[in-house]
C-alpha positions as CSV (number, residue, x, y, z in Angstrom):
1,X,-3.8,104.5,47.8
2,X,-1.9,107.6,48.3
3,X,-2.1,110.6,46.2
4,X,1.7,110.4,45.5
5,X,1.2,107.0,44.2
6,X,-2.1,107.4,42.4
7,X,-1.6,110.6,40.8
8,X,1.7,110.8,38.7
9,X,0.8,114.3,37.6
10,X,1.0,115.5,41.0
11,X,4.6,114.2,41.5
12,X,6.3,116.8,38.8
13,X,4.6,119.8,40.7
14,X,5.9,118.5,44.1
15,X,9.3,117.7,42.6
16,X,9.6,121.4,41.3
17,X,8.5,122.9,44.5
18,X,11.4,120.8,46.3
19,X,13.8,121.6,43.7
20,X,13.1,125.4,44.0
21,X,13.3,125.0,48.0
22,X,16.7,123.0,47.6
23,X,18.2,125.8,45.3
24,X,17.3,128.6,47.4
25,X,18.7,127.1,50.7
26,X,21.9,125.8,49.2
27,X,24.5,127.9,47.8
28,X,26.5,125.3,46.2
29,X,23.2,124.3,44.2
30,X,22.9,128.1,43.2
31,X,26.6,128.0,41.9
32,X,25.8,124.9,40.0
33,X,22.7,126.6,38.5
34,X,24.7,129.6,37.5
35,X,27.7,127.7,36.0
36,X,25.4,125.6,33.6
37,X,23.4,128.7,32.7
38,X,26.6,130.7,31.9
39,X,27.8,127.8,30.0
40,X,24.5,127.3,28.0
41,X,24.6,131.1,27.1
42,X,28.2,131.0,26.1
43,X,27.9,128.0,24.0
44,X,25.0,129.5,22.0
45,X,25.8,133.1,21.8
46,X,29.5,133.2,22.4
47,X,30.9,132.2,18.9
48,X,28.4,134.9,17.4
49,X,30.0,137.8,19.1
50,X,33.7,136.6,18.5
51,X,35.6,138.8,15.7
52,X,37.9,135.9,15.1
53,X,37.8,132.5,13.1
54,X,38.5,129.8,15.2
55,X,40.6,127.9,12.6
56,X,42.2,130.8,10.8
57,X,45.9,130.8,11.1
58,X,47.8,134.1,11.6
59,X,51.6,133.2,11.9
60,X,52.4,136.8,12.6
61,X,50.8,136.5,16.0
62,X,52.0,133.3,17.3
63,X,51.9,132.7,21.1
64,X,50.9,136.3,22.0
65,X,50.4,136.6,25.7
66,X,47.0,137.8,26.8
67,X,46.2,141.2,25.7
68,X,43.1,143.6,25.0
69,X,42.9,142.3,21.6
70,X,43.3,138.8,22.7
71,X,42.1,138.3,26.1
72,X,43.4,134.7,26.4
73,X,46.3,135.2,24.1
74,X,47.1,133.2,20.9
75,X,48.2,129.7,20.2
76,X,51.2,128.5,18.2
77,X,49.4,129.1,14.9
78,X,48.3,132.5,16.0
79,X,44.6,131.5,16.7
80,X,42.6,133.4,19.2
81,X,42.4,131.1,22.3
82,X,39.3,132.7,23.7
83,X,37.4,132.3,20.3
84,X,38.5,128.6,20.3
85,X,37.2,128.1,23.8
86,X,33.8,129.5,22.8
87,X,33.6,127.3,19.9
88,X,34.7,124.5,22.1
89,X,31.9,125.2,24.7
90,X,29.5,124.6,22.0
91,X,31.0,121.5,20.8
92,X,31.7,120.0,24.3
93,X,28.3,120.8,25.5
94,X,26.4,119.5,22.4
95,X,28.3,116.3,22.6
96,X,27.5,115.8,26.1
97,X,23.8,116.4,25.8
98,X,23.8,114.2,22.7
99,X,25.5,111.2,24.0
100,X,23.7,111.6,27.5
101,X,20.4,111.7,25.7
102,X,21.2,108.4,23.9
103,X,22.3,106.8,27.2
104,X,19.1,107.8,28.7
105,X,16.7,106.7,25.9
106,X,18.4,103.2,25.5
107,X,18.9,102.7,29.2
108,X,15.5,103.7,30.3
109,X,13.9,101.5,27.6
110,X,16.1,98.4,28.5
111,X,15.3,99.1,32.3
112,X,11.6,99.5,31.7
113,X,11.3,96.3,29.7
114,X,13.5,94.3,32.2
115,X,11.7,95.4,35.1
116,X,8.0,95.1,34.1
117,X,8.5,91.8,31.9
118,X,10.5,90.0,34.4
119,X,11.4,86.2,33.7
120,X,14.0,85.3,31.2
121,X,13.8,88.7,29.5
122,X,14.8,90.5,32.6
123,X,17.6,87.8,33.4
124,X,19.1,88.1,29.9
125,X,19.1,91.9,29.9
126,X,20.6,92.3,33.3
127,X,23.4,89.9,32.4
128,X,24.1,92.2,29.4
129,X,24.2,95.2,31.8
130,X,26.4,93.4,34.3
131,X,28.8,92.6,31.5
132,X,28.9,96.2,30.5
133,X,29.3,97.4,34.0
134,X,32.1,94.8,34.7
135,X,34.4,96.8,32.6
136,X,35.8,100.5,33.3
137,X,33.8,102.6,31.2
138,X,36.6,104.8,29.8
139,X,38.8,101.8,29.3
140,X,35.9,100.1,27.1
141,X,35.2,103.5,25.4
142,X,39.1,103.7,24.7
143,X,38.9,100.3,22.9
144,X,35.8,100.9,20.9
145,X,37.0,104.2,19.8
146,X,40.6,102.8,19.0
147,X,38.9,99.9,17.0
148,X,36.7,102.5,15.0
149,X,39.4,104.8,14.3
150,X,40.0,108.4,15.4
151,X,36.9,110.5,15.0
152,X,34.5,112.6,17.0
153,X,31.6,110.7,15.9
154,X,33.4,107.4,16.8
155,X,34.0,108.9,20.5
156,X,30.5,109.9,20.7
157,X,29.4,106.4,19.8
158,X,31.8,104.6,22.1
159,X,30.7,106.8,25.0
160,X,27.0,106.2,24.2
161,X,27.7,102.4,24.0
162,X,29.5,102.1,27.5
163,X,27.0,104.5,29.4
164,X,23.5,103.4,29.2
165,X,23.9,100.3,31.5
166,X,23.8,102.5,34.5
167,X,20.4,104.0,33.5
168,X,19.0,100.4,32.7
169,X,20.0,99.3,36.4
170,X,18.5,102.5,38.0
171,X,15.2,102.2,35.9
172,X,14.9,98.5,36.5
173,X,15.2,98.8,40.4
174,X,12.6,101.6,40.4
175,X,10.3,99.6,38.2
176,X,10.5,96.6,40.4
177,X,9.6,98.7,43.4
178,X,6.6,100.1,41.6
179,X,5.1,97.2,39.5
180,X,3.4,95.5,42.6
181,X,2.1,98.9,44.0
182,X,-1.7,99.5,44.5
183,X,-1.9,102.0,41.5
184,X,-0.3,99.7,39.0
185,X,-2.3,96.6,40.2
186,X,-5.6,98.9,39.9
187,X,-4.7,99.7,36.3
188,X,-4.2,96.0,35.5
189,X,-7.5,95.1,37.2
190,X,-9.2,97.6,35.1
191,X,-7.9,96.0,31.9
192,X,-5.3,98.8,31.0
193,X,-2.9,97.7,28.6
194,X,1.0,97.2,29.2
195,X,1.8,100.2,27.4
196,X,-0.7,102.4,29.3
197,X,0.6,101.1,32.5
198,X,4.3,101.9,31.6
199,X,3.5,105.3,29.8
200,X,1.0,106.5,32.4
201,X,2.3,105.0,35.8
202,X,5.7,103.8,35.5
203,X,7.6,106.4,33.4
204,X,6.4,109.5,35.4
205,X,7.7,107.8,38.5
206,X,11.1,107.1,37.2
207,X,11.8,110.3,35.4
208,X,13.3,112.2,38.5
209,X,16.2,109.7,39.2
210,X,17.1,109.5,35.7
211,X,17.1,113.1,35.1
212,X,19.5,113.3,38.2
213,X,21.8,110.6,36.7
214,X,21.9,112.6,33.4
215,X,22.7,115.7,35.0
216,X,25.8,114.1,36.9
217,X,26.6,112.1,33.5
218,X,27.1,115.1,31.5
219,X,30.2,116.3,33.3
220,X,31.6,112.7,33.0
221,X,30.9,112.9,29.2
222,X,32.7,116.0,28.9
223,X,35.6,114.7,30.8
224,X,35.5,111.4,28.7
225,X,35.4,113.4,25.3
226,X,38.3,115.7,26.4
227,X,40.2,112.7,27.6
228,X,39.9,110.7,24.4
229,X,40.4,113.9,22.1
230,X,43.7,114.5,24.1
231,X,45.2,111.1,23.2
232,X,44.2,111.5,19.5
233,X,41.3,109.4,19.4
234,X,38.5,112.3,19.4
235,X,38.5,115.6,17.7
236,X,41.2,116.0,15.3
237,X,43.0,119.4,14.6
238,X,42.1,122.0,13.8
239,X,38.7,121.4,15.5
240,X,38.4,123.8,18.4
241,X,37.7,121.0,21.0
242,X,38.9,121.5,24.6
243,X,40.8,118.2,24.8
244,X,42.4,118.7,21.4
245,X,43.5,122.2,22.6
246,X,45.2,120.7,25.8
247,X,47.0,118.3,23.8
248,X,48.4,120.8,21.2
249,X,49.1,123.2,23.9
250,X,51.1,120.9,26.3
251,X,54.3,121.3,24.2
252,X,54.3,125.0,25.0
253,X,53.4,124.9,28.8
254,X,56.3,126.6,29.8
255,X,56.5,129.3,27.0
256,X,52.7,129.9,26.8
257,X,51.0,128.7,30.1
258,X,47.6,130.1,28.8
259,X,47.3,127.2,26.1
260,X,46.8,124.7,28.7
261,X,45.3,126.5,31.6
262,X,42.4,128.0,29.5
263,X,40.8,125.0,28.3
264,X,41.7,123.0,31.6
265,X,39.9,125.6,33.8
266,X,36.8,125.5,31.6
267,X,36.7,121.8,31.8
268,X,37.0,121.9,35.5
269,X,34.6,124.6,36.1
270,X,32.0,123.0,33.5
271,X,32.2,119.6,35.3
272,X,32.0,121.2,38.6
273,X,29.0,123.0,37.8
274,X,27.0,119.9,36.4
275,X,28.0,118.0,39.4
276,X,26.8,120.6,41.9
277,X,23.5,120.9,39.8
278,X,23.2,117.2,39.9
279,X,23.6,116.9,43.7
280,X,21.1,119.5,44.3
281,X,18.6,117.4,42.2
282,X,19.6,114.5,44.0
283,X,19.0,116.1,47.6
284,X,15.2,116.4,46.6
285,X,14.7,112.8,46.2
286,X,13.8,110.3,48.8
287,X,16.6,108.8,50.9
288,X,16.0,105.5,49.1
289,X,16.5,107.1,45.7
290,X,19.4,108.9,46.8
291,X,21.2,105.7,48.1
292,X,20.4,104.1,44.7
293,X,22.1,106.9,42.7
294,X,25.2,106.8,45.0
295,X,25.8,103.2,44.0
296,X,25.9,104.0,40.5
């Protein structure tokens, strides 16, 4: 029985060491870390330092170009674009973290139960997962959000419902590979309960790939939220959400280019940052786990 198998507490320390080495040796990983940290700081503190209200209209300053008083200009209702972007960063990041958290918890629970229980339980849960994965996620989310009605809460619910299946499949595949290992068998022979085996031996060994998938998933949730809001199913005006800002600014694309470019660039940089961070986390996994991630 090797140390990495029998001592789950050693694995987080080894993972932190590999992650540190990966970030130090990979400039793209460093870019991802910097972007994510800047986004987090902006989302938390940005709205606190802005002198403007994100929804207050000032028709005397409609469509003003970027200037010292309005670094990213104003929109068609005279609202400061930079202020709305800062509030939008908090909203977009909060939604992405919440939706990804729900996906992670539900998918991990289903994957653990399916992989460890086996038999008809595994078969039933995996057929449900296969059914969800058979539909394009954004199309299924579009249908759910359309049925429930335009609302940011409904969009969050729709994205959470369609996204947990990938976590379930990833966790199940790891549990199937772990449940017959020596350290799990030893725990069973010692009379440990199923709960003890799952909490003590299985969960610590599936945390790393799940965290990687969640990191990559955040960018997708941000894109999905912005896309559904862009077509009118998500956040409703005057909510300062990036997708809604894109939708309202497209009418003035030739007259006020900053209305579309500003939120578009923010979405692009944010998604790129999380993808780079997720790729760097994936690089520290074993080749087998990396291959599993690429299939999802």
